[in-house]
Amino acid sequence: MSGKLHVTGRVVIVTGGSTDTGDFSAIRSDDVVIGVDGGAVRLWEAGVRIDLAVGDFDTAGEDFLHRLCESGVPTRRLPAEKDMTDTQYAVEQALLHDPQEILVLGALGGTRFDHTWANVSLLERIADRGSVGIIQNRWNRLRLLKGAGSLILPRDRYAFCSLLPVSKEVTGVTLSGFRYPLKEATLKRGDTWGISNEWQADRAVIVIRSGVLLVAESQDGSAV
C-alpha cells in the first residue's frame, strides 16, 4: 500500500535504533510521522500515530506488516537488497515535500556503528536540500552547520556541547554564551579541542564562516 504525505512543517522519522517512550514526547500533534521497520513497531506499541511505515520489515515481521495494512496505515515495503538504507529512503520521502525540519529518533545506539554513522551522515543530505536536520535521543542532540551560518542553542537538558569538524576545516568559528568562547577560530578535522564545552548563559550562539560542522549537545547517562 502506498500513501501520500501531507507535510506542512516538520517530519519525524523513527528508525530502528535505541528508543524509549520518553523520546516520543518530542512528537507534536501536527508532525508527520514516518516509522521505519522496527521504529514503526515502537511507535505502534507506544500508541503514536503513524502516517507512513517504510522498510523491508525484516525486523518488524510479516504479522506486524499485516496488522499495519489492516489498520489502514500506509506502508511501503522495500526490497532487502537495495542501494540505500531504509532510513535514507524515509528521509528521501520526507524531502520530497520540502519540510522545514526533519527530526530523526532511534538513529543512535544499537550494536551497528555503521548504521549509526550512516544516519548521522544523512544530516548533510538534509542540509543540502534546504531543510534542518536533527537527530535526537535522551542523551544527545545532533545538528549540522554547513557553510556560512549560525545556530542559537538555549540552555536546556543537555549539559555539554561539542563541535566536530566534518569538512577538512571549519573557519570563522565564533562562540558566545559558552564557558569557553572562541573568536574567528579554525577547527580542523581530527582535532578534539571542540569537545565538551558548557553553557555560561541562558543561550549560546555558534557562528561559522565556512565548512561543515557537526554540533553535538549531550549529557552523561548518570544525569538522566
GROMACS .gro file of C-alpha atoms in nm:
model
  224
    1MET     CA    1   0.000   0.000   0.000
    2SER     CA    2   0.128   0.348  -0.074
    3GLY     CA    3   0.017   0.672   0.088
    4LYS     CA    4   0.055   1.040   0.016
    5LEU     CA    5   0.213   1.254   0.284
    6HIS     CA    6   0.071   1.596   0.363
    7VAL     CA    7   0.361   1.788   0.511
    8THR     CA    8   0.318   2.139   0.647
    9GLY     CA    9   0.628   2.190   0.862
   10ARG     CA   10   0.807   1.903   1.031
   11VAL     CA   11   0.856   1.534   0.962
   12VAL     CA   12   0.954   1.298   1.243
   13ILE     CA   13   1.126   0.976   1.136
   14VAL     CA   14   1.151   0.695   1.392
   15THR     CA   15   1.402   0.434   1.287
   16GLY     CA   16   1.513   0.107   1.441
   17GLY     CA   17   1.790   0.211   1.683
   18SER     CA   18   1.755   0.256   2.057
   19THR     CA   19   1.448   0.449   2.172
   20ASP     CA   20   1.239   0.479   2.481
   21THR     CA   21   0.890   0.617   2.527
   22GLY     CA   22   1.035   0.945   2.655
   23ASP     CA   23   1.181   1.011   2.311
   24PHE     CA   24   0.830   1.021   2.167
   25SER     CA   25   0.737   1.320   2.385
   26ALA     CA   26   0.917   1.529   2.119
   27ILE     CA   27   0.648   1.438   1.864
   28ARG     CA   28   0.388   1.713   1.819
   29SER     CA   29   0.028   1.667   1.707
   30ASP     CA   30   0.090   1.845   1.375
   31ASP     CA   31   0.403   1.645   1.286
   32VAL     CA   32   0.405   1.395   1.002
   33VAL     CA   33   0.539   1.068   1.146
   34ILE     CA   34   0.724   0.804   0.945
   35GLY     CA   35   0.805   0.470   1.110
   36VAL     CA   36   1.099   0.277   0.970
   37ASP     CA   37   1.072  -0.102   1.018
   38GLY     CA   38   1.139  -0.167   1.390
   39GLY     CA   39   1.077   0.202   1.459
   40ALA     CA   40   0.721   0.155   1.339
   41VAL     CA   41   0.679  -0.125   1.593
   42ARG     CA   42   0.789   0.105   1.876
   43LEU     CA   43   0.551   0.379   1.761
   44TRP     CA   44   0.265   0.128   1.745
   45GLU     CA   45   0.339  -0.005   2.093
   46ALA     CA   46   0.356   0.350   2.231
   47GLY     CA   47   0.021   0.437   2.072
   48VAL     CA   48   0.169   0.709   1.850
   49ARG     CA   49   0.001   0.781   1.516
   50ILE     CA   50   0.195   0.654   1.210
   51ASP     CA   51   0.140   0.844   0.886
   52LEU     CA   52   0.367   0.618   0.680
   53ALA     CA   53   0.561   0.297   0.753
   54VAL     CA   54   0.854   0.204   0.531
   55GLY     CA   55   1.125  -0.060   0.521
   56ASP     CA   56   1.195  -0.418   0.426
   57PHE     CA   57   1.027  -0.516   0.757
   58ASP     CA   58   1.281  -0.787   0.830
   59THR     CA   59   1.277  -0.668   1.193
   60ALA     CA   60   0.905  -0.597   1.229
   61GLY     CA   61   0.796  -0.918   1.060
   62GLU     CA   62   0.509  -1.022   0.837
   63ASP     CA   63   0.247  -1.029   1.111
   64PHE     CA   64   0.315  -0.669   1.207
   65LEU     CA   65   0.313  -0.558   0.844
   66HIS     CA   66  -0.026  -0.725   0.800
   67ARG     CA   67  -0.152  -0.550   1.116
   68LEU     CA   68  -0.046  -0.213   0.977
   69CYS     CA   69  -0.224  -0.273   0.650
   70GLU     CA   70  -0.538  -0.397   0.824
   71SER     CA   71  -0.539  -0.080   1.035
   72GLY     CA   72  -0.515   0.144   0.729
   73VAL     CA   73  -0.158   0.267   0.792
   74PRO     CA   74   0.004   0.350   0.455
   75THR     CA   75   0.305   0.123   0.403
   76ARG     CA   76   0.584   0.098   0.150
   77ARG     CA   77   0.770  -0.228   0.153
   78LEU     CA   78   1.127  -0.211   0.026
   79PRO     CA   79   1.342  -0.496  -0.105
   80ALA     CA   80   1.601  -0.638   0.132
   81GLU     CA   81   1.872  -0.577  -0.130
   82LYS     CA   82   1.879  -0.210  -0.227
   83ASP     CA   83   2.112   0.085  -0.282
   84MET     CA   84   2.017   0.280   0.033
   85THR     CA   85   1.918   0.210   0.391
   86ASP     CA   86   1.556   0.209   0.499
   87THR     CA   87   1.627   0.527   0.697
   88GLN     CA   88   1.766   0.708   0.394
   89TYR     CA   89   1.456   0.606   0.199
   90ALA     CA   90   1.240   0.762   0.471
   91VAL     CA   91   1.449   1.081   0.458
   92GLU     CA   92   1.416   1.096   0.079
   93GLN     CA   93   1.040   1.058   0.107
   94ALA     CA   94   1.028   1.341   0.361
   95LEU     CA   95   1.246   1.568   0.145
   96LEU     CA   96   1.005   1.531  -0.148
   97HIS     CA   97   0.771   1.760   0.046
   98ASP     CA   98   1.026   2.032   0.137
   99PRO     CA   99   0.973   2.020   0.514
  100GLN     CA  100   1.120   2.294   0.728
  101GLU     CA  101   1.265   2.036   0.965
  102ILE     CA  102   1.328   1.661   0.984
  103LEU     CA  103   1.367   1.512   1.332
  104VAL     CA  104   1.509   1.159   1.341
  105LEU     CA  105   1.458   0.945   1.650
  106GLY     CA  106   1.604   0.599   1.706
  107ALA     CA  107   1.906   0.675   1.486
  108LEU     CA  108   2.166   0.632   1.761
  109GLY     CA  109   2.271   0.336   1.972
  110GLY     CA  110   2.233  -0.030   1.899
  111THR     CA  111   2.510  -0.269   1.801
  112ARG     CA  112   2.577  -0.142   1.447
  113PHE     CA  113   2.809   0.159   1.445
  114ASP     CA  114   2.798   0.163   1.064
  115HIS     CA  115   2.423   0.228   1.075
  116THR     CA  116   2.470   0.500   1.337
  117TRP     CA  117   2.734   0.675   1.126
  118ALA     CA  118   2.521   0.641   0.811
  119ASN     CA  119   2.230   0.800   0.997
  120VAL     CA  120   2.443   1.092   1.117
  121SER     CA  121   2.572   1.139   0.762
  122LEU     CA  122   2.214   1.193   0.646
  123LEU     CA  123   2.219   1.531   0.823
  124GLU     CA  124   2.435   1.667   0.541
  125ARG     CA  125   2.194   1.534   0.280
  126ILE     CA  126   1.909   1.708   0.460
  127ALA     CA  127   2.105   2.034   0.481
  128ASP     CA  128   2.188   2.019   0.110
  129ARG     CA  129   1.815   2.014   0.036
  130GLY     CA  130   1.744   2.323   0.244
  131SER     CA  131   1.587   2.158   0.549
  132VAL     CA  132   1.701   2.149   0.910
  133GLY     CA  133   1.800   1.801   1.025
  134ILE     CA  134   1.809   1.692   1.390
  135ILE     CA  135   1.900   1.353   1.536
  136GLN     CA  136   1.798   1.323   1.897
  137ASN     CA  137   1.762   1.090   2.193
  138ARG     CA  138   1.757   1.144   2.569
  139TRP     CA  139   2.137   1.175   2.582
  140ASN     CA  140   2.226   1.352   2.256
  141ARG     CA  141   2.100   1.605   2.002
  142LEU     CA  142   2.294   1.637   1.677
  143ARG     CA  143   2.269   1.914   1.420
  144LEU     CA  144   2.480   2.031   1.128
  145LEU     CA  145   2.607   2.373   1.029
  146LYS     CA  146   2.715   2.392   0.665
  147GLY     CA  147   2.864   2.699   0.501
  148ALA     CA  148   2.829   3.047   0.647
  149GLY     CA  149   2.565   3.032   0.917
  150SER     CA  150   2.478   3.040   1.285
  151LEU     CA  151   2.297   2.834   1.544
  152ILE     CA  152   2.132   2.954   1.866
  153LEU     CA  153   2.129   2.697   2.146
  154PRO     CA  154   1.914   2.768   2.454
  155ARG     CA  155   2.036   2.607   2.774
  156ASP     CA  156   1.813   2.305   2.840
  157ARG     CA  157   1.854   1.943   2.949
  158TYR     CA  158   2.184   1.890   2.767
  159ALA     CA  159   2.489   1.983   2.974
  160PHE     CA  160   2.762   1.977   2.711
  161CYS     CA  161   2.813   2.100   2.356
  162SER     CA  162   3.083   1.961   2.127
  163LEU     CA  163   3.194   2.087   1.787
  164LEU     CA  164   3.314   1.819   1.545
  165PRO     CA  165   3.451   1.931   1.206
  166VAL     CA  166   3.316   1.716   0.922
  167SER     CA  167   3.499   1.902   0.646
  168LYS     CA  168   3.880   1.928   0.642
  169GLU     CA  169   3.850   2.256   0.829
  170VAL     CA  170   3.581   2.489   0.958
  171THR     CA  171   3.672   2.858   0.956
  172GLY     CA  172   3.549   3.167   1.134
  173VAL     CA  173   3.422   2.975   1.435
  174THR     CA  174   3.289   3.220   1.691
  175LEU     CA  175   3.126   3.108   2.015
  176SER     CA  176   2.941   3.324   2.266
  177GLY     CA  177   2.745   3.226   2.575
  178PHE     CA  178   2.976   2.929   2.638
  179ARG     CA  179   3.224   2.868   2.917
  180TYR     CA  180   3.499   2.854   2.656
  181PRO     CA  181   3.437   3.124   2.390
  182LEU     CA  182   3.608   3.144   2.052
  183LYS     CA  183   3.650   3.423   1.801
  184GLU     CA  184   3.725   3.364   1.434
  185ALA     CA  185   3.891   3.029   1.510
  186THR     CA  186   3.966   2.749   1.265
  187LEU     CA  187   3.880   2.392   1.366
  188LYS     CA  188   4.041   2.109   1.172
  189ARG     CA  189   3.906   1.760   1.126
  190GLY     CA  190   4.072   1.528   1.376
  191ASP     CA  191   4.119   1.797   1.642
  192THR     CA  192   3.933   1.733   1.968
  193TRP     CA  193   3.957   2.072   2.139
  194GLY     CA  194   3.596   2.145   2.046
  195ILE     CA  195   3.473   1.869   2.279
  196SER     CA  196   3.267   1.927   2.595
  197ASN     CA  197   3.204   2.298   2.607
  198GLU     CA  198   2.941   2.417   2.855
  199TRP     CA  199   2.677   2.689   2.867
  200GLN     CA  200   2.770   3.010   3.050
  201ALA     CA  201   2.448   3.195   2.965
  202ASP     CA  202   2.084   3.104   2.910
  203ARG     CA  203   2.156   3.077   2.540
  204ALA     CA  204   2.471   3.023   2.339
  205VAL     CA  205   2.548   3.111   1.977
  206ILE     CA  206   2.770   2.932   1.726
  207VAL     CA  207   2.876   3.115   1.410
  208ILE     CA  208   3.092   2.974   1.129
  209ARG     CA  209   3.214   3.129   0.806
  210SER     CA  210   3.281   2.813   0.602
  211GLY     CA  211   3.297   2.437   0.629
  212VAL     CA  212   3.076   2.163   0.769
  213LEU     CA  213   3.041   2.136   1.147
  214LEU     CA  214   2.857   1.873   1.350
  215VAL     CA  215   2.713   2.026   1.667
  216ALA     CA  216   2.653   1.766   1.938
  217GLU     CA  217   2.464   1.855   2.256
  218SER     CA  218   2.490   1.579   2.513
  219GLN     CA  219   2.460   1.474   2.874
  220ASP     CA  220   2.610   1.193   3.076
  221GLY     CA  221   2.394   0.889   3.134
  222SER     CA  222   2.418   0.940   3.509
  223ALA     CA  223   2.236   1.273   3.469
  224VAL     CA  224   1.923   1.113   3.328
   0.00000   0.00000   0.00000
